[in-house]
CSV table of C-alpha atoms in Angstrom, one decimal:
chain,number,residue,atom,x,y,z
A,1,UNK,CA,-5.2,35.6,36.3
A,2,UNK,CA,-7.5,36.1,33.2
A,3,UNK,CA,-10.8,37.9,33.0
A,4,UNK,CA,-11.2,37.6,29.3
A,5,UNK,CA,-15.0,38.1,29.5
A,6,UNK,CA,-14.3,41.8,30.1
A,7,UNK,CA,-12.8,42.2,26.6
A,8,UNK,CA,-14.9,39.8,24.4
A,9,UNK,CA,-17.4,42.5,23.4
A,10,UNK,CA,-14.6,44.8,22.2
A,11,UNK,CA,-12.1,42.2,20.9
A,12,UNK,CA,-12.6,42.8,17.2
A,13,UNK,CA,-12.4,46.6,17.6
A,14,UNK,CA,-9.1,46.4,19.5
A,15,UNK,CA,-7.5,43.8,17.2
A,16,UNK,CA,-8.8,44.9,13.8
A,17,UNK,CA,-7.7,43.5,10.4
A,18,UNK,CA,-5.4,45.9,8.7
A,19,UNK,CA,-5.0,46.3,4.9
A,20,UNK,CA,-1.3,45.5,5.2
A,21,UNK,CA,-2.2,42.3,7.1
A,22,UNK,CA,-4.6,41.2,4.4
A,23,UNK,CA,-2.1,41.9,1.6
A,24,UNK,CA,0.7,40.1,3.4
A,25,UNK,CA,-1.3,36.9,3.8
A,26,UNK,CA,-2.8,37.1,0.3
A,27,UNK,CA,0.7,37.3,-1.1
A,28,UNK,CA,1.9,34.5,1.1
A,29,UNK,CA,-1.0,32.3,-0.1
A,30,UNK,CA,0.1,32.5,-3.7
A,31,UNK,CA,3.0,30.2,-2.9
A,32,UNK,CA,0.7,27.2,-2.2
A,33,UNK,CA,-2.0,25.3,-4.1
A,34,UNK,CA,-5.6,26.0,-3.3
A,35,UNK,CA,-7.2,25.6,-0.9
A,36,UNK,CA,-4.3,26.9,1.2
A,37,UNK,CA,-4.5,25.4,4.7
A,38,UNK,CA,-4.1,27.9,7.6
A,39,UNK,CA,-3.7,27.3,11.3
A,40,UNK,CA,-4.1,30.2,13.7
A,41,UNK,CA,-2.6,29.7,17.1
A,42,UNK,CA,-4.5,31.9,19.5
A,43,UNK,CA,-7.4,32.8,17.1
A,44,UNK,CA,-9.2,35.1,19.6
A,45,UNK,CA,-12.7,35.8,18.2
A,46,UNK,CA,-11.9,34.5,14.8
A,47,UNK,CA,-12.5,37.7,12.7
A,48,UNK,CA,-9.5,37.2,10.4
A,49,UNK,CA,-10.1,33.5,10.1
A,50,UNK,CA,-13.6,34.0,8.7
A,51,UNK,CA,-12.2,36.5,6.2
A,52,UNK,CA,-9.7,33.8,5.0
A,53,UNK,CA,-12.4,31.2,4.8
A,54,UNK,CA,-14.7,33.5,2.7
A,55,UNK,CA,-11.8,33.8,0.3
A,56,UNK,CA,-11.7,30.0,-0.1
A,57,UNK,CA,-9.0,29.1,2.3
A,58,UNK,CA,-9.1,26.0,4.6
A,59,UNK,CA,-8.9,27.5,8.1
A,60,UNK,CA,-8.3,26.0,11.6
A,61,UNK,CA,-8.2,28.2,14.7
A,62,UNK,CA,-7.3,27.1,18.2
A,63,UNK,CA,-8.0,29.1,21.3
A,64,UNK,CA,-7.8,28.3,25.0
A,65,UNK,CA,-10.4,30.9,26.1
A,66,UNK,CA,-14.0,29.5,25.9
A,67,UNK,CA,-15.4,33.0,25.9
A,68,UNK,CA,-13.4,34.0,22.8
A,69,UNK,CA,-14.0,30.6,21.1
A,70,UNK,CA,-17.7,31.1,21.6
A,71,UNK,CA,-17.6,34.4,19.7
A,72,UNK,CA,-15.6,32.7,16.9
A,73,UNK,CA,-18.1,29.9,16.5
A,74,UNK,CA,-21.0,32.3,16.5
A,75,UNK,CA,-19.7,33.9,13.3
A,76,UNK,CA,-20.3,30.6,11.4
A,77,UNK,CA,-23.3,31.6,9.3
A,78,UNK,CA,-22.3,29.6,6.2
A,79,UNK,CA,-21.7,25.9,6.9
A,80,UNK,CA,-20.1,25.5,3.4
A,81,UNK,CA,-17.0,27.4,4.5
A,82,UNK,CA,-13.9,25.3,5.4
A,83,UNK,CA,-13.4,26.7,8.9
A,84,UNK,CA,-13.3,25.1,12.3
A,85,UNK,CA,-12.3,26.2,15.8
A,86,UNK,CA,-11.1,24.1,18.7
A,87,UNK,CA,-10.6,24.9,22.4
A,88,UNK,CA,-7.1,23.7,22.8
A,89,UNK,CA,-3.8,24.4,24.6
A,90,UNK,CA,-0.9,25.3,22.3
A,91,UNK,CA,1.0,22.5,23.9
A,92,UNK,CA,-1.5,19.9,22.7
A,93,UNK,CA,-1.4,20.8,19.0
A,94,UNK,CA,0.5,17.7,17.9
A,95,UNK,CA,-1.8,15.4,19.8
A,96,UNK,CA,-4.9,16.4,17.9
A,97,UNK,CA,-4.0,18.2,14.7
A,98,UNK,CA,-2.8,16.7,11.4
A,99,UNK,CA,1.0,16.5,11.0
A,100,UNK,CA,2.4,17.9,7.8
A,101,UNK,CA,-1.0,19.4,6.9
A,102,UNK,CA,-0.8,23.2,7.2
A,103,UNK,CA,0.8,25.5,4.7
A,104,UNK,CA,0.7,28.5,7.0
A,105,UNK,CA,0.8,28.5,10.8
A,106,UNK,CA,0.5,31.9,12.4
A,107,UNK,CA,0.2,33.5,15.8
A,108,UNK,CA,-0.3,37.2,16.0
A,109,UNK,CA,-0.5,40.0,18.6
A,110,UNK,CA,2.1,38.5,21.0
A,111,UNK,CA,-0.2,35.5,21.9
A,112,UNK,CA,2.8,33.3,21.6
A,113,UNK,CA,4.5,34.8,24.7
A,114,UNK,CA,1.9,33.3,27.0
A,115,UNK,CA,3.9,30.1,26.6
A,116,UNK,CA,5.8,31.3,29.7
A,117,UNK,CA,8.5,28.6,29.9
A,118,UNK,CA,11.7,28.5,27.8
A,119,UNK,CA,11.6,24.7,27.3
A,120,UNK,CA,7.9,24.8,26.3
A,121,UNK,CA,8.6,27.7,23.9
A,122,UNK,CA,11.3,25.5,22.2
A,123,UNK,CA,8.6,22.8,22.0
A,124,UNK,CA,6.3,25.1,20.3
A,125,UNK,CA,8.7,25.5,17.4
A,126,UNK,CA,9.3,21.8,17.1
A,127,UNK,CA,5.5,21.2,17.2
A,128,UNK,CA,5.0,23.7,14.4
A,129,UNK,CA,7.7,22.0,12.3
A,130,UNK,CA,5.7,18.7,12.7
A,131,UNK,CA,2.4,20.3,11.7
A,132,UNK,CA,3.6,22.3,8.8
A,133,UNK,CA,3.7,21.1,5.2
A,134,UNK,CA,6.8,20.9,3.1
A,135,UNK,CA,7.9,24.5,2.3
A,136,UNK,CA,5.3,25.8,4.7
A,137,UNK,CA,5.5,29.1,6.6
A,138,UNK,CA,5.3,30.0,10.2
A,139,UNK,CA,4.4,33.6,10.9
A,140,UNK,CA,4.7,35.3,14.3
A,141,UNK,CA,4.1,38.9,15.5
A,142,UNK,CA,5.1,40.0,19.0
A,143,UNK,CA,6.7,42.7,21.1
A,144,UNK,CA,10.4,43.3,20.7
A,145,UNK,CA,11.5,42.4,24.2
A,146,UNK,CA,15.0,43.8,23.6
A,147,UNK,CA,13.4,47.3,23.8
A,148,UNK,CA,11.8,46.7,27.2
A,149,UNK,CA,13.3,47.7,30.5
A,150,UNK,CA,13.4,45.7,33.7
A,151,UNK,CA,10.8,48.0,35.2
A,152,UNK,CA,7.2,48.5,34.3
A,153,UNK,CA,6.7,48.9,30.5
A,154,UNK,CA,3.5,50.5,29.2
A,155,UNK,CA,2.8,49.2,25.7
A,156,UNK,CA,1.0,51.3,23.1
A,157,UNK,CA,-2.6,51.7,23.9
A,158,UNK,CA,-5.1,49.9,21.6
A,159,UNK,CA,-8.3,51.9,21.2
A,160,UNK,CA,-11.5,52.2,19.2
A,161,UNK,CA,-14.4,54.6,19.4
A,162,UNK,CA,-15.9,52.7,22.3
A,163,UNK,CA,-12.9,51.4,24.3
A,164,UNK,CA,-9.3,51.4,25.2
A,165,UNK,CA,-7.0,48.6,26.1
A,166,UNK,CA,-4.0,49.3,28.4
A,167,UNK,CA,-1.2,46.7,28.6
A,168,UNK,CA,1.8,46.6,30.9
A,169,UNK,CA,4.8,44.2,30.9
A,170,UNK,CA,7.1,44.0,33.9
A,171,UNK,CA,9.6,41.6,35.6
A,172,UNK,CA,9.0,40.3,39.1
A,173,UNK,CA,11.5,39.9,41.8
A,174,UNK,CA,11.8,36.2,41.0
A,175,UNK,CA,12.8,37.0,37.4
A,176,UNK,CA,9.4,36.0,35.9
A,177,UNK,CA,8.0,38.4,33.3
A,178,UNK,CA,4.3,39.1,33.6
A,179,UNK,CA,1.6,41.1,31.7
A,180,UNK,CA,-1.2,43.1,33.1
A,181,UNK,CA,-4.1,44.4,31.0
A,182,UNK,CA,-7.2,46.5,31.7
A,183,UNK,CA,-9.9,47.8,29.4
A,184,UNK,CA,-11.7,51.1,29.7
A,185,UNK,CA,-15.4,50.8,28.6
A,186,UNK,CA,-17.5,53.4,26.9
A,187,UNK,CA,-18.8,54.7,30.2
A,188,UNK,CA,-15.3,55.2,31.6
A,189,UNK,CA,-15.2,52.1,33.8
A,190,UNK,CA,-11.9,50.3,34.1
A,191,UNK,CA,-12.1,46.5,34.1
A,192,UNK,CA,-9.2,44.0,34.5
A,193,UNK,CA,-8.4,41.6,31.6
A,194,UNK,CA,-5.0,40.1,32.8
A,195,UNK,CA,-3.4,40.3,36.2
A,196,UNK,CA,0.2,39.1,36.6
A,197,UNK,CA,-0.2,36.7,33.7
A,198,UNK,CA,3.1,34.9,33.2
A,199,UNK,CA,4.8,35.4,29.8
A,200,UNK,CA,8.1,34.4,28.2
A,201,UNK,CA,10.2,37.3,26.8
A,202,UNK,CA,10.9,35.7,23.4
A,203,UNK,CA,13.6,37.8,21.7
A,204,UNK,CA,14.3,38.1,18.0
A,205,UNK,CA,17.6,36.2,18.4
A,206,UNK,CA,15.8,33.4,20.2
A,207,UNK,CA,13.2,33.2,17.4
A,208,UNK,CA,16.0,32.5,15.0
A,209,UNK,CA,17.7,30.0,17.3
A,210,UNK,CA,14.6,28.0,18.3
A,211,UNK,CA,13.4,27.9,14.6
A,212,UNK,CA,16.8,26.6,13.4
A,213,UNK,CA,16.9,24.0,16.2
A,214,UNK,CA,13.5,22.8,15.2
A,215,UNK,CA,14.6,22.2,11.6
A,216,UNK,CA,13.4,25.4,9.8
A,217,UNK,CA,16.0,26.7,7.3
A,218,UNK,CA,15.2,30.4,7.0
A,219,UNK,CA,14.1,33.1,9.4
A,220,UNK,CA,13.3,36.6,8.1
A,221,UNK,CA,12.6,39.4,10.5
A,222,UNK,CA,10.6,42.6,9.7
A,223,UNK,CA,9.0,45.3,11.7
A,224,UNK,CA,5.5,45.2,10.2
A,225,UNK,CA,3.2,43.5,7.6
A,226,UNK,CA,4.5,45.9,5.0
A,227,UNK,CA,7.8,44.1,5.4
A,228,UNK,CA,9.7,47.2,6.6
A,229,UNK,CA,13.2,46.4,7.7
A,230,UNK,CA,13.8,45.2,11.3
A,231,UNK,CA,16.8,47.0,12.8
A,232,UNK,CA,16.3,45.9,16.4
A,233,UNK,CA,15.0,49.3,17.6
A,234,UNK,CA,11.4,48.8,16.7
A,235,UNK,CA,8.7,48.0,19.3
A,236,UNK,CA,7.5,44.9,17.5
A,237,UNK,CA,8.8,42.2,15.2
A,238,UNK,CA,7.3,40.1,12.5
A,239,UNK,CA,9.0,36.7,12.0
A,240,UNK,CA,8.5,34.8,8.7
A,241,UNK,CA,9.9,31.3,9.2
A,242,UNK,CA,10.3,28.6,6.5
């Protein structure tokens, strides 16, 4: 169950744009002709997408949450920017978006794991392969599920001056992985964000397998946007797929 409305006010604070993230995507953009075409899967409130658009990129964001999408669209002060947001399920991408159009498709902050079925996760990689241009790049950041136990795993707390976000991943008796989240507001009140939301524990090995199955030729794994080596022991993984 989702109660996204409880986090919308704090979303940008909890998921800020880092300098290493900006440098990574700026460097990635140099490999394509302007305007570089970006597609964000699970764009949230669209903060990073507006930054890319202001830099002259052609940006599309899709998001299933109407509350987050409303925030993303409210940022559109300049109608001349090439940016658009759609309320859309990840599974519907190839029905409505241009095939072979996007130079860079990316999904950050483990949003991809909410595709909670293995078959549908495989479909996601095939769909991205259809939507991406020749020599395009798929970028994913997510938890390293190989480092999680079968019990309740408390993830690193996200926090700002006004709020904290607590996240927990666990496995139920039927074998289904789920995520719970709650946010602590400035006055100390605890509000639910996710309750037993089903996720798929996508591992680094599966990223490589599913990408190769879909027709991608190269998968590089790192531990952060500074391209630090991924040894398998880190809490998170950055996958750069071409």
